[in-house]
Short mmCIF file of C-alpha atoms and ligand atoms in Angstrom, two decimals:
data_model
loop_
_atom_site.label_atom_id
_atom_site.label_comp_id
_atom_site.label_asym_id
_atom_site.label_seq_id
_atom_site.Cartn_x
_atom_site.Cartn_y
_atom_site.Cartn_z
CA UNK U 1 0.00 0.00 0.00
CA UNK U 2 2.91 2.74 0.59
CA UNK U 3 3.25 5.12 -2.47
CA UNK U 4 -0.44 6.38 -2.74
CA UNK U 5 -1.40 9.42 -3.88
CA UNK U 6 -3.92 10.59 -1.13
CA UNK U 7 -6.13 13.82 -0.95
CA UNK U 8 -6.49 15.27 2.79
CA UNK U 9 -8.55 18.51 3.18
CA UNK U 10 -9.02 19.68 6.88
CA UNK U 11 -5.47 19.90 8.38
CA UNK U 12 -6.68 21.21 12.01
CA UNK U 13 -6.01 19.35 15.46
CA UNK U 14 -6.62 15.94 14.50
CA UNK U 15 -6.19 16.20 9.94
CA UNK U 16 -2.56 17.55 10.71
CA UNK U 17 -1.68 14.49 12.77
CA UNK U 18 -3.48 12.06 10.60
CA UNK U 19 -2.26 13.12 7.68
CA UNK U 20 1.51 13.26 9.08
CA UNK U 21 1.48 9.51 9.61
CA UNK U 22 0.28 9.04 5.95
CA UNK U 23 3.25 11.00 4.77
CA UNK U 24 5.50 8.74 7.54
CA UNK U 25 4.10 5.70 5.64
CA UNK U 26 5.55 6.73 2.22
CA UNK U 27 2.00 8.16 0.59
CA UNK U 28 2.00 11.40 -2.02
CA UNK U 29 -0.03 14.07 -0.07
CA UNK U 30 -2.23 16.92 -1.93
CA UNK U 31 -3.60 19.14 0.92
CA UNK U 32 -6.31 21.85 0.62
CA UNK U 33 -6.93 24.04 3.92
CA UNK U 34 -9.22 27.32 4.71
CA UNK U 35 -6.21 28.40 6.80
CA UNK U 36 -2.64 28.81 5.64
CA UNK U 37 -1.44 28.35 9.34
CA UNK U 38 -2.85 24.53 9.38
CA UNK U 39 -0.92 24.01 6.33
CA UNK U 40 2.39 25.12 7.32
CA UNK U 41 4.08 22.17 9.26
CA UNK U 42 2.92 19.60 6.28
CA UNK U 43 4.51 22.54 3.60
CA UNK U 44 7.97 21.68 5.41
CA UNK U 45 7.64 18.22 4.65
CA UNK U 46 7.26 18.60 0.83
CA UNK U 47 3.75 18.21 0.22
CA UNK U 48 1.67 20.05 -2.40
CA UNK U 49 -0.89 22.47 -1.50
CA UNK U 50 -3.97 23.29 -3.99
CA UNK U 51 -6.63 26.12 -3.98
CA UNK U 52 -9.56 24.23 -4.00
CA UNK U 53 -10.93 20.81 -3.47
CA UNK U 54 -11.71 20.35 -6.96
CA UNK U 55 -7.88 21.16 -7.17
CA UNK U 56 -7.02 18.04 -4.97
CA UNK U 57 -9.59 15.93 -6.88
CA UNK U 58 -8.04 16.50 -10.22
CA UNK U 59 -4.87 14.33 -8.97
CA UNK U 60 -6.04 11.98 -5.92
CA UNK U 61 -8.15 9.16 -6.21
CA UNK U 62 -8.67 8.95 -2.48
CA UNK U 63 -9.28 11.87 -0.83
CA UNK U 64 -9.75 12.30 2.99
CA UNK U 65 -11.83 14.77 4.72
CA UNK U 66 -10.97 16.24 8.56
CA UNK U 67 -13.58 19.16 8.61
CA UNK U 68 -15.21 20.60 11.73
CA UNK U 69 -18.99 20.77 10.52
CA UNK U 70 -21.81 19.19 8.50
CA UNK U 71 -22.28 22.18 6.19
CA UNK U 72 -18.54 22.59 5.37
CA UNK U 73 -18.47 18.97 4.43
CA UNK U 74 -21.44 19.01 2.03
CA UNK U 75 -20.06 22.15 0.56
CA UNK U 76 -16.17 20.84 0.17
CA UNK U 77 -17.91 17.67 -1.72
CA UNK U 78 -20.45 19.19 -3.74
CA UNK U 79 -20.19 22.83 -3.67
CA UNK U 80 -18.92 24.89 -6.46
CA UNK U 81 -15.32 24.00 -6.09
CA UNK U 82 -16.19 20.82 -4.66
CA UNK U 83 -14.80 16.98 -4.97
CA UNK U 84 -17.70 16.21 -7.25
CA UNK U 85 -15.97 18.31 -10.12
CA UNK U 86 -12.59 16.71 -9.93
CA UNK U 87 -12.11 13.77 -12.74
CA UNK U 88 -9.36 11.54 -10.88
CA UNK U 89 -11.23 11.32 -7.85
CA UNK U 90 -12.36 7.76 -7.07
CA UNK U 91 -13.49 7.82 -3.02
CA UNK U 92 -13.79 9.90 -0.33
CA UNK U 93 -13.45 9.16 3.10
CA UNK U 94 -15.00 11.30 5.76
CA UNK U 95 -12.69 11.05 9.18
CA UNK U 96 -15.19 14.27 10.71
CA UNK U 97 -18.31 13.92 13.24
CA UNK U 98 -20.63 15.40 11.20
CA UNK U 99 -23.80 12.74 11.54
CA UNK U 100 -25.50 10.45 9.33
CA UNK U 101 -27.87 12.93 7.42
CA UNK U 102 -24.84 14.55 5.83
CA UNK U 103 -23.23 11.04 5.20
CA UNK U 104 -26.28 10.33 3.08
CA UNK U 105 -26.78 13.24 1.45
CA UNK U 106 -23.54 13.29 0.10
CA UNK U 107 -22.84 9.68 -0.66
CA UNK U 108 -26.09 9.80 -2.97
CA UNK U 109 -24.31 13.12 -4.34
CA UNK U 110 -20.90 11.54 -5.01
CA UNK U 111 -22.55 8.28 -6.16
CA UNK U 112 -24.15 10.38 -9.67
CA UNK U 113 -20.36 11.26 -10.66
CA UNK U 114 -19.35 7.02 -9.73
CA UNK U 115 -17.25 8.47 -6.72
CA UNK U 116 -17.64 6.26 -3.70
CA UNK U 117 -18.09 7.66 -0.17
CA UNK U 118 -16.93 6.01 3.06
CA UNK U 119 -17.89 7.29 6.41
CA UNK U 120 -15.43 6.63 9.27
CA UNK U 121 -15.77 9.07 11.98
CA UNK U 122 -12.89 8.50 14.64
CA UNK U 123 -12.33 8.82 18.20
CA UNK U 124 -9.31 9.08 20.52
CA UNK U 125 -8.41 12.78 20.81
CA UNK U 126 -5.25 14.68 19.49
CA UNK U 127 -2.99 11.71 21.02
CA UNK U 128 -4.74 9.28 19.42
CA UNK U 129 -4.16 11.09 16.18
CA UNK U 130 -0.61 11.35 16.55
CA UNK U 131 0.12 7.81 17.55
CA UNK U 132 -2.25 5.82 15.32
CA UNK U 133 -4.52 4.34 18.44
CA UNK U 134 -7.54 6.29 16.84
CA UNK U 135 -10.77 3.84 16.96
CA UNK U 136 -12.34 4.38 13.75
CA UNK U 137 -16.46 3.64 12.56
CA UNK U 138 -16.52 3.09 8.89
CA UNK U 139 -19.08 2.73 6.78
CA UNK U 140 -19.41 1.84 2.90
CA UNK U 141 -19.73 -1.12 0.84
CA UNK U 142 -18.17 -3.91 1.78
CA UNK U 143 -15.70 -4.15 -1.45
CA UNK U 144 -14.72 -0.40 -0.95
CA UNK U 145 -14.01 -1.42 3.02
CA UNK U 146 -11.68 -3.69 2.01
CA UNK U 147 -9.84 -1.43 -0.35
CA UNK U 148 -9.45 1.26 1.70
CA UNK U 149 -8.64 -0.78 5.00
CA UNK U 150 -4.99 -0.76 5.06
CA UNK U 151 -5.07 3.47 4.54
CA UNK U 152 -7.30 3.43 7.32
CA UNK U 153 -5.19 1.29 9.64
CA UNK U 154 -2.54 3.81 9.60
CA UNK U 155 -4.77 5.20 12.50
CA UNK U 156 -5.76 3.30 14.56
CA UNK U 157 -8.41 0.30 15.05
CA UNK U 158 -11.14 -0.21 12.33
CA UNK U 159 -14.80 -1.10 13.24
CA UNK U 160 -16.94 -1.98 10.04
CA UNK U 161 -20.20 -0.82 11.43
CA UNK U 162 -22.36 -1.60 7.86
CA UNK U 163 -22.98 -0.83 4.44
CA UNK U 164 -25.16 1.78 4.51
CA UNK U 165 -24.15 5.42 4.51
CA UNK U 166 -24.13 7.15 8.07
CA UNK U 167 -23.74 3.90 10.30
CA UNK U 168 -20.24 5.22 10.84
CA UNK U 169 -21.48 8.71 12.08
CA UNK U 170 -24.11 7.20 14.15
CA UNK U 171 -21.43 5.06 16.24
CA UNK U 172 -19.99 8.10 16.65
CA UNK U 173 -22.57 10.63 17.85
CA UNK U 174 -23.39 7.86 20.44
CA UNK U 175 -20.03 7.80 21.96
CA UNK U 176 -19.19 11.23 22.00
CA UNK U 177 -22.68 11.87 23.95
CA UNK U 178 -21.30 9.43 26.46
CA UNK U 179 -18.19 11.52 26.31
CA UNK U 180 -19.45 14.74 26.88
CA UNK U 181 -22.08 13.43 29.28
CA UNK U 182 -19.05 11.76 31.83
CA UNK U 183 -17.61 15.14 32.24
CA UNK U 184 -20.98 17.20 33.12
CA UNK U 185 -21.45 14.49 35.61
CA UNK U 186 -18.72 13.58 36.68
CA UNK U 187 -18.22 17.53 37.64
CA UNK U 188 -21.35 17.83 39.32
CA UNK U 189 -20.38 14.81 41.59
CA UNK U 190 -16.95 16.11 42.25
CA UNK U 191 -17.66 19.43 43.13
CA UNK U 192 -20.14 18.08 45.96
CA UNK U 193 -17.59 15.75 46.91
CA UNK U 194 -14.68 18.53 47.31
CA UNK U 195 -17.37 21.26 48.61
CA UNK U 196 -18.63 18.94 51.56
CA UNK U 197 -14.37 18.77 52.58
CA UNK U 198 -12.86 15.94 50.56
CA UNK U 199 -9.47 16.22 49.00
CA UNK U 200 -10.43 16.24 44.77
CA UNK U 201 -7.42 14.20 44.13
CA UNK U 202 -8.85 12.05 47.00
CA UNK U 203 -12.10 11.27 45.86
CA UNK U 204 -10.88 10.79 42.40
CA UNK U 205 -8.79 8.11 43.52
CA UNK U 206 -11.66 6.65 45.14
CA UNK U 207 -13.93 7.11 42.37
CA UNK U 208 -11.09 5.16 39.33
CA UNK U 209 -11.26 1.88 41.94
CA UNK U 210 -14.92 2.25 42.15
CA UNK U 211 -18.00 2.06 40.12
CA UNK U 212 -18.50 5.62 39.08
CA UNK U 213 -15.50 5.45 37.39
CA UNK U 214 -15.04 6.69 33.59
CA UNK U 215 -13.57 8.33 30.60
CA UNK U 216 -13.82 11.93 32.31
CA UNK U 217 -12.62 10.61 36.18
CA UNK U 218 -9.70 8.18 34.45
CA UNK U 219 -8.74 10.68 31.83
CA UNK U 220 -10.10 14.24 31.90
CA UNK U 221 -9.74 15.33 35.64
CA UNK U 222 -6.36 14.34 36.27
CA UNK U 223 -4.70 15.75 33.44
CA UNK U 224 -7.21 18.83 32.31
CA UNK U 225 -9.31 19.98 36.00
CA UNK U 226 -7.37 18.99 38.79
CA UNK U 227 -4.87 20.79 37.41
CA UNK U 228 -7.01 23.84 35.72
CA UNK U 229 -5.54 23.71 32.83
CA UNK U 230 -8.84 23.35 30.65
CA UNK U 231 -6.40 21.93 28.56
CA UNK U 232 -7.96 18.37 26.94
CA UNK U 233 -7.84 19.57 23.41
CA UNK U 234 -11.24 18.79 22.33
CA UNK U 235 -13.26 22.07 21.77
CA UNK U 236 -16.37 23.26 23.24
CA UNK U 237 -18.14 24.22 20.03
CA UNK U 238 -17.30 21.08 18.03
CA UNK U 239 -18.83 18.50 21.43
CA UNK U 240 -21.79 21.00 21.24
CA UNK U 241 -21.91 19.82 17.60
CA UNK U 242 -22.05 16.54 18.30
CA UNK U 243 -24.56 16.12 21.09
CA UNK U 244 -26.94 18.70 19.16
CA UNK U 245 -26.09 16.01 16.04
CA UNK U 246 -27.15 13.12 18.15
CA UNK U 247 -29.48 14.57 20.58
CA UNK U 248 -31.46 15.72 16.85
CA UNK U 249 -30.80 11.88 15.49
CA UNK U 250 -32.43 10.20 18.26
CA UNK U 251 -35.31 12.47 18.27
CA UNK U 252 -35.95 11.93 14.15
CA UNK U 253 -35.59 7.76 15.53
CA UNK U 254 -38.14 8.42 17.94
CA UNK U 255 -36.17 7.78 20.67
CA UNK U 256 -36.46 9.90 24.02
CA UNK U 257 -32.61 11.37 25.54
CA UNK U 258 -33.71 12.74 28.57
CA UNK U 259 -29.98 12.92 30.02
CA UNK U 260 -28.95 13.69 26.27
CA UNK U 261 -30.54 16.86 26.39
CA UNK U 262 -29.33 17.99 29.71
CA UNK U 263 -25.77 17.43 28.66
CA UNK U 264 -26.52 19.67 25.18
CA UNK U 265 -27.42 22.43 27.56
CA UNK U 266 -24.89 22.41 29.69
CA UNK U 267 -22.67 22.56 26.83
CA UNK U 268 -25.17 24.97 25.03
CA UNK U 269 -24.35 27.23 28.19
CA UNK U 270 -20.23 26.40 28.05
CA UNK U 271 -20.82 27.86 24.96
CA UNK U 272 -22.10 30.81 25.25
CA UNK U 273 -20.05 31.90 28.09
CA UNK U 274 -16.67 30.73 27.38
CA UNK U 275 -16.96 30.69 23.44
CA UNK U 276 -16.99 27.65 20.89
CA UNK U 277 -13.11 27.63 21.37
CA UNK U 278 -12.92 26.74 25.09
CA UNK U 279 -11.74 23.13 25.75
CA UNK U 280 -15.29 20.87 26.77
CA UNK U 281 -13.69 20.38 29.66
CA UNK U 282 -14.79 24.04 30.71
CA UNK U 283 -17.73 21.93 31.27
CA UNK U 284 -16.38 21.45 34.85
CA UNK U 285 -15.52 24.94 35.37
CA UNK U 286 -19.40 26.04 34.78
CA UNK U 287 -20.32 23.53 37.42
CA UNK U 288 -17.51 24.69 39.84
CA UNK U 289 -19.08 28.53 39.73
CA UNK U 290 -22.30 27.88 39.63
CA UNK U 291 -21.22 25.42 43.00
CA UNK U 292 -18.85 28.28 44.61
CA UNK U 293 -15.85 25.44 44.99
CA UNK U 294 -12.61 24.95 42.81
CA UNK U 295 -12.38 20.97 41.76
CA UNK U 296 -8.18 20.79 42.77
CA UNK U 297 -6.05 18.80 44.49
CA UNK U 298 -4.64 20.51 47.83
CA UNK U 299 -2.34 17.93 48.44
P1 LIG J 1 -10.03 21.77 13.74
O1 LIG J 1 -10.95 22.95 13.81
O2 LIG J 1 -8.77 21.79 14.52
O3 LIG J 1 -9.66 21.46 12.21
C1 LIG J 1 -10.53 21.64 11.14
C2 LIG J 1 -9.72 22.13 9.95
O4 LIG J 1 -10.61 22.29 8.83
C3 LIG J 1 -9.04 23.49 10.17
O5 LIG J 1 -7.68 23.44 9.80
C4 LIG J 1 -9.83 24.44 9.26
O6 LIG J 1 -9.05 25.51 8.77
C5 LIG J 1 -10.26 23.49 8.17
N1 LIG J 1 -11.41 23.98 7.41
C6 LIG J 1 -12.51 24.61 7.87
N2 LIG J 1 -13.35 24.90 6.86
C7 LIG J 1 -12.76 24.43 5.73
C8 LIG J 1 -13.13 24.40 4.36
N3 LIG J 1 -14.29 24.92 3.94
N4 LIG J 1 -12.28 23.83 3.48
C9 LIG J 1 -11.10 23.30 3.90
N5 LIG J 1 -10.69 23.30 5.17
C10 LIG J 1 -11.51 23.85 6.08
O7 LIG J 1 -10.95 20.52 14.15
P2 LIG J 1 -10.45 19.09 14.67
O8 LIG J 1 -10.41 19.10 16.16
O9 LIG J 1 -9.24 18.67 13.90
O10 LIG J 1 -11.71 18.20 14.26
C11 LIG J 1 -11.96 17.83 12.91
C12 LIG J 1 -13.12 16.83 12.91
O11 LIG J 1 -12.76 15.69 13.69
C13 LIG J 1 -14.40 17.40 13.55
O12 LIG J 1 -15.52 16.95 12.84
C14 LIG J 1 -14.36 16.85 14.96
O13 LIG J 1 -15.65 16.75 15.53
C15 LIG J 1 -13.71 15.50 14.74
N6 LIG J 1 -12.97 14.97 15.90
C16 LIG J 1 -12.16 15.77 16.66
C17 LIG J 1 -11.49 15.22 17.76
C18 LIG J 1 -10.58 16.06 18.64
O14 LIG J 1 -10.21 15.59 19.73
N7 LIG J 1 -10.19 17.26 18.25
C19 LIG J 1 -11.61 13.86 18.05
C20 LIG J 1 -12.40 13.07 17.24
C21 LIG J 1 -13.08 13.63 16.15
#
């Protein structure tokens, strides 16, 4: 498989990573990016740069996408300057969260110019980018899983989730609720911990042998609240994204999210009071002023 030439469009937090281990496995890059700035560490490696997605279409037959939103996807596929009008262009793989409506709305696009579409939204964070532990959720047709599996390995774990368009993205919206949700709980419960007079670092302890333990109390506290860093690297306005995706999916599904939507508003309100660039984990600092109590460690 080394020596591809591969598209990548979105070079942010987790596309600049990504697409650093592609070029670390031998593969051609052709890179389009909104910002210059998210270009510049790939430029030094001697990749090209085009002006358009069409531009990157005209030369890759796979093209990967690492974009922030729904809209921006639909529009760098089938916009003006989109994928759709390039002629070497064979697949496209979506790495984003962006949910299954988009998935399906743009496979069905790509499909009427015979260019095949592959969802497989990823999770595992900036590190997981970096070192190729991502877990990804693909899907697409069974024959195009198989070609594209050993490109996709380069990150991290592959889960074939199905055939149809927007399985992928529905994995995904499920686990990043979860996410989200362990930190606006896991806050709440900490803060009325460390308020009635235990030691945060304390009660975390207590909590990773116990079973409240999870992703935020094994993970996110230690290295991002305790210290007060806000530092996870996971922004506020793209986990409001999700939930709102999958808090909307399970409501077209018929299916009630009671605890779902009280996690969208708490980010909804992280939001709007710390912007859509604070780290989720400012999550925990909304709970710890609306509580009157700081969630650190004195010892
Ligand atoms: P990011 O904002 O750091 O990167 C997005 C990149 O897309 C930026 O470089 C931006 O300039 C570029 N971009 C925006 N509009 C564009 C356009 N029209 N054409 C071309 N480029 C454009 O975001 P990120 O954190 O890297 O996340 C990317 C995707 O991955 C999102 O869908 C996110 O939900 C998902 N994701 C992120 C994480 C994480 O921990 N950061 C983890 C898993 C999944």
């Amino acid at each position: 498989m080394a020596g591809q030439t591969i598209g990548f469009i979105g070079l942010g937090r987790m596309g600049g990573p990504m697409a650093g281990r592609l070029l670390d496995a031998g593969h051609t890059l052709h890179l389009y990016d909104t910002s210059k700035k998210a270009l510049e560490p790939l430029l030094a490696r001697g990749v090209t740069s085009h002006s358009s997605p069409a531009g990157v279409a005209a030369v890759a037959p796979l093209v990967l996408l690492s974009l922030p939103t729904p809209d921006i996807v639909q529009a760098v596929a089938l916009g003006e300057q989109g994928l759709a009008q390039g002629k070497v262009v064979k697949t496209v793989i979506d790495l984003s969260t962006t949910g299954p409506r988009v998935a399906a709305i743009v496979a069905a696009g790509l499909a009427e110019k015979k260019i095949g579409w592959v969802d497989a939204p990823v999770s595992g964070g900036v590190p997981g980018a970096r070192a190729g532990t991502l877990s990804v959720m693909v899907s697409c047709p069974k024959a195009t899983y198989t070609a594209v599996e050993p490109i996709l390995k380069t990150f991290g774990k592959l889960f074939f989730c199905g055939e149809k368009p927007g399985l992928g993205q529905s994995a995904k919206l499920a686990n990043n609720l979860l996410g989200a949700a362990a930190i606006a709980v896991s806050a709440e419960a900490m803060a009325m911990a460390v308020k009635a007079g235990l030691d945060a670092q304390v009660m975390l302890d207590i909590i990773n042998v116990s079973s409240g333990r999870n992703s935020a109390t094994l993970d996110k506290f230690p290295k991002s609240i305790l210290t007060g860093k806000f530092d996870w690297g996971f922004s506020t306005g793209l986990s409001y994204k999700d939930v709102r995706l999958c808090v909307d999916e399970a409501e077209a599904l018929g299916v009630p999210m009671v605890i779902g939507a009280a996690v969208r508003q708490i980010l909804a309100i992280t939001h709007a009071k710390y912007g859509p660039d604070s780290d989720f984990t400012e999550m925990a600092r909304l709970v710890e002023e609306w509580a009157g109590v700081e969630i650190r460690s004195k010892g």
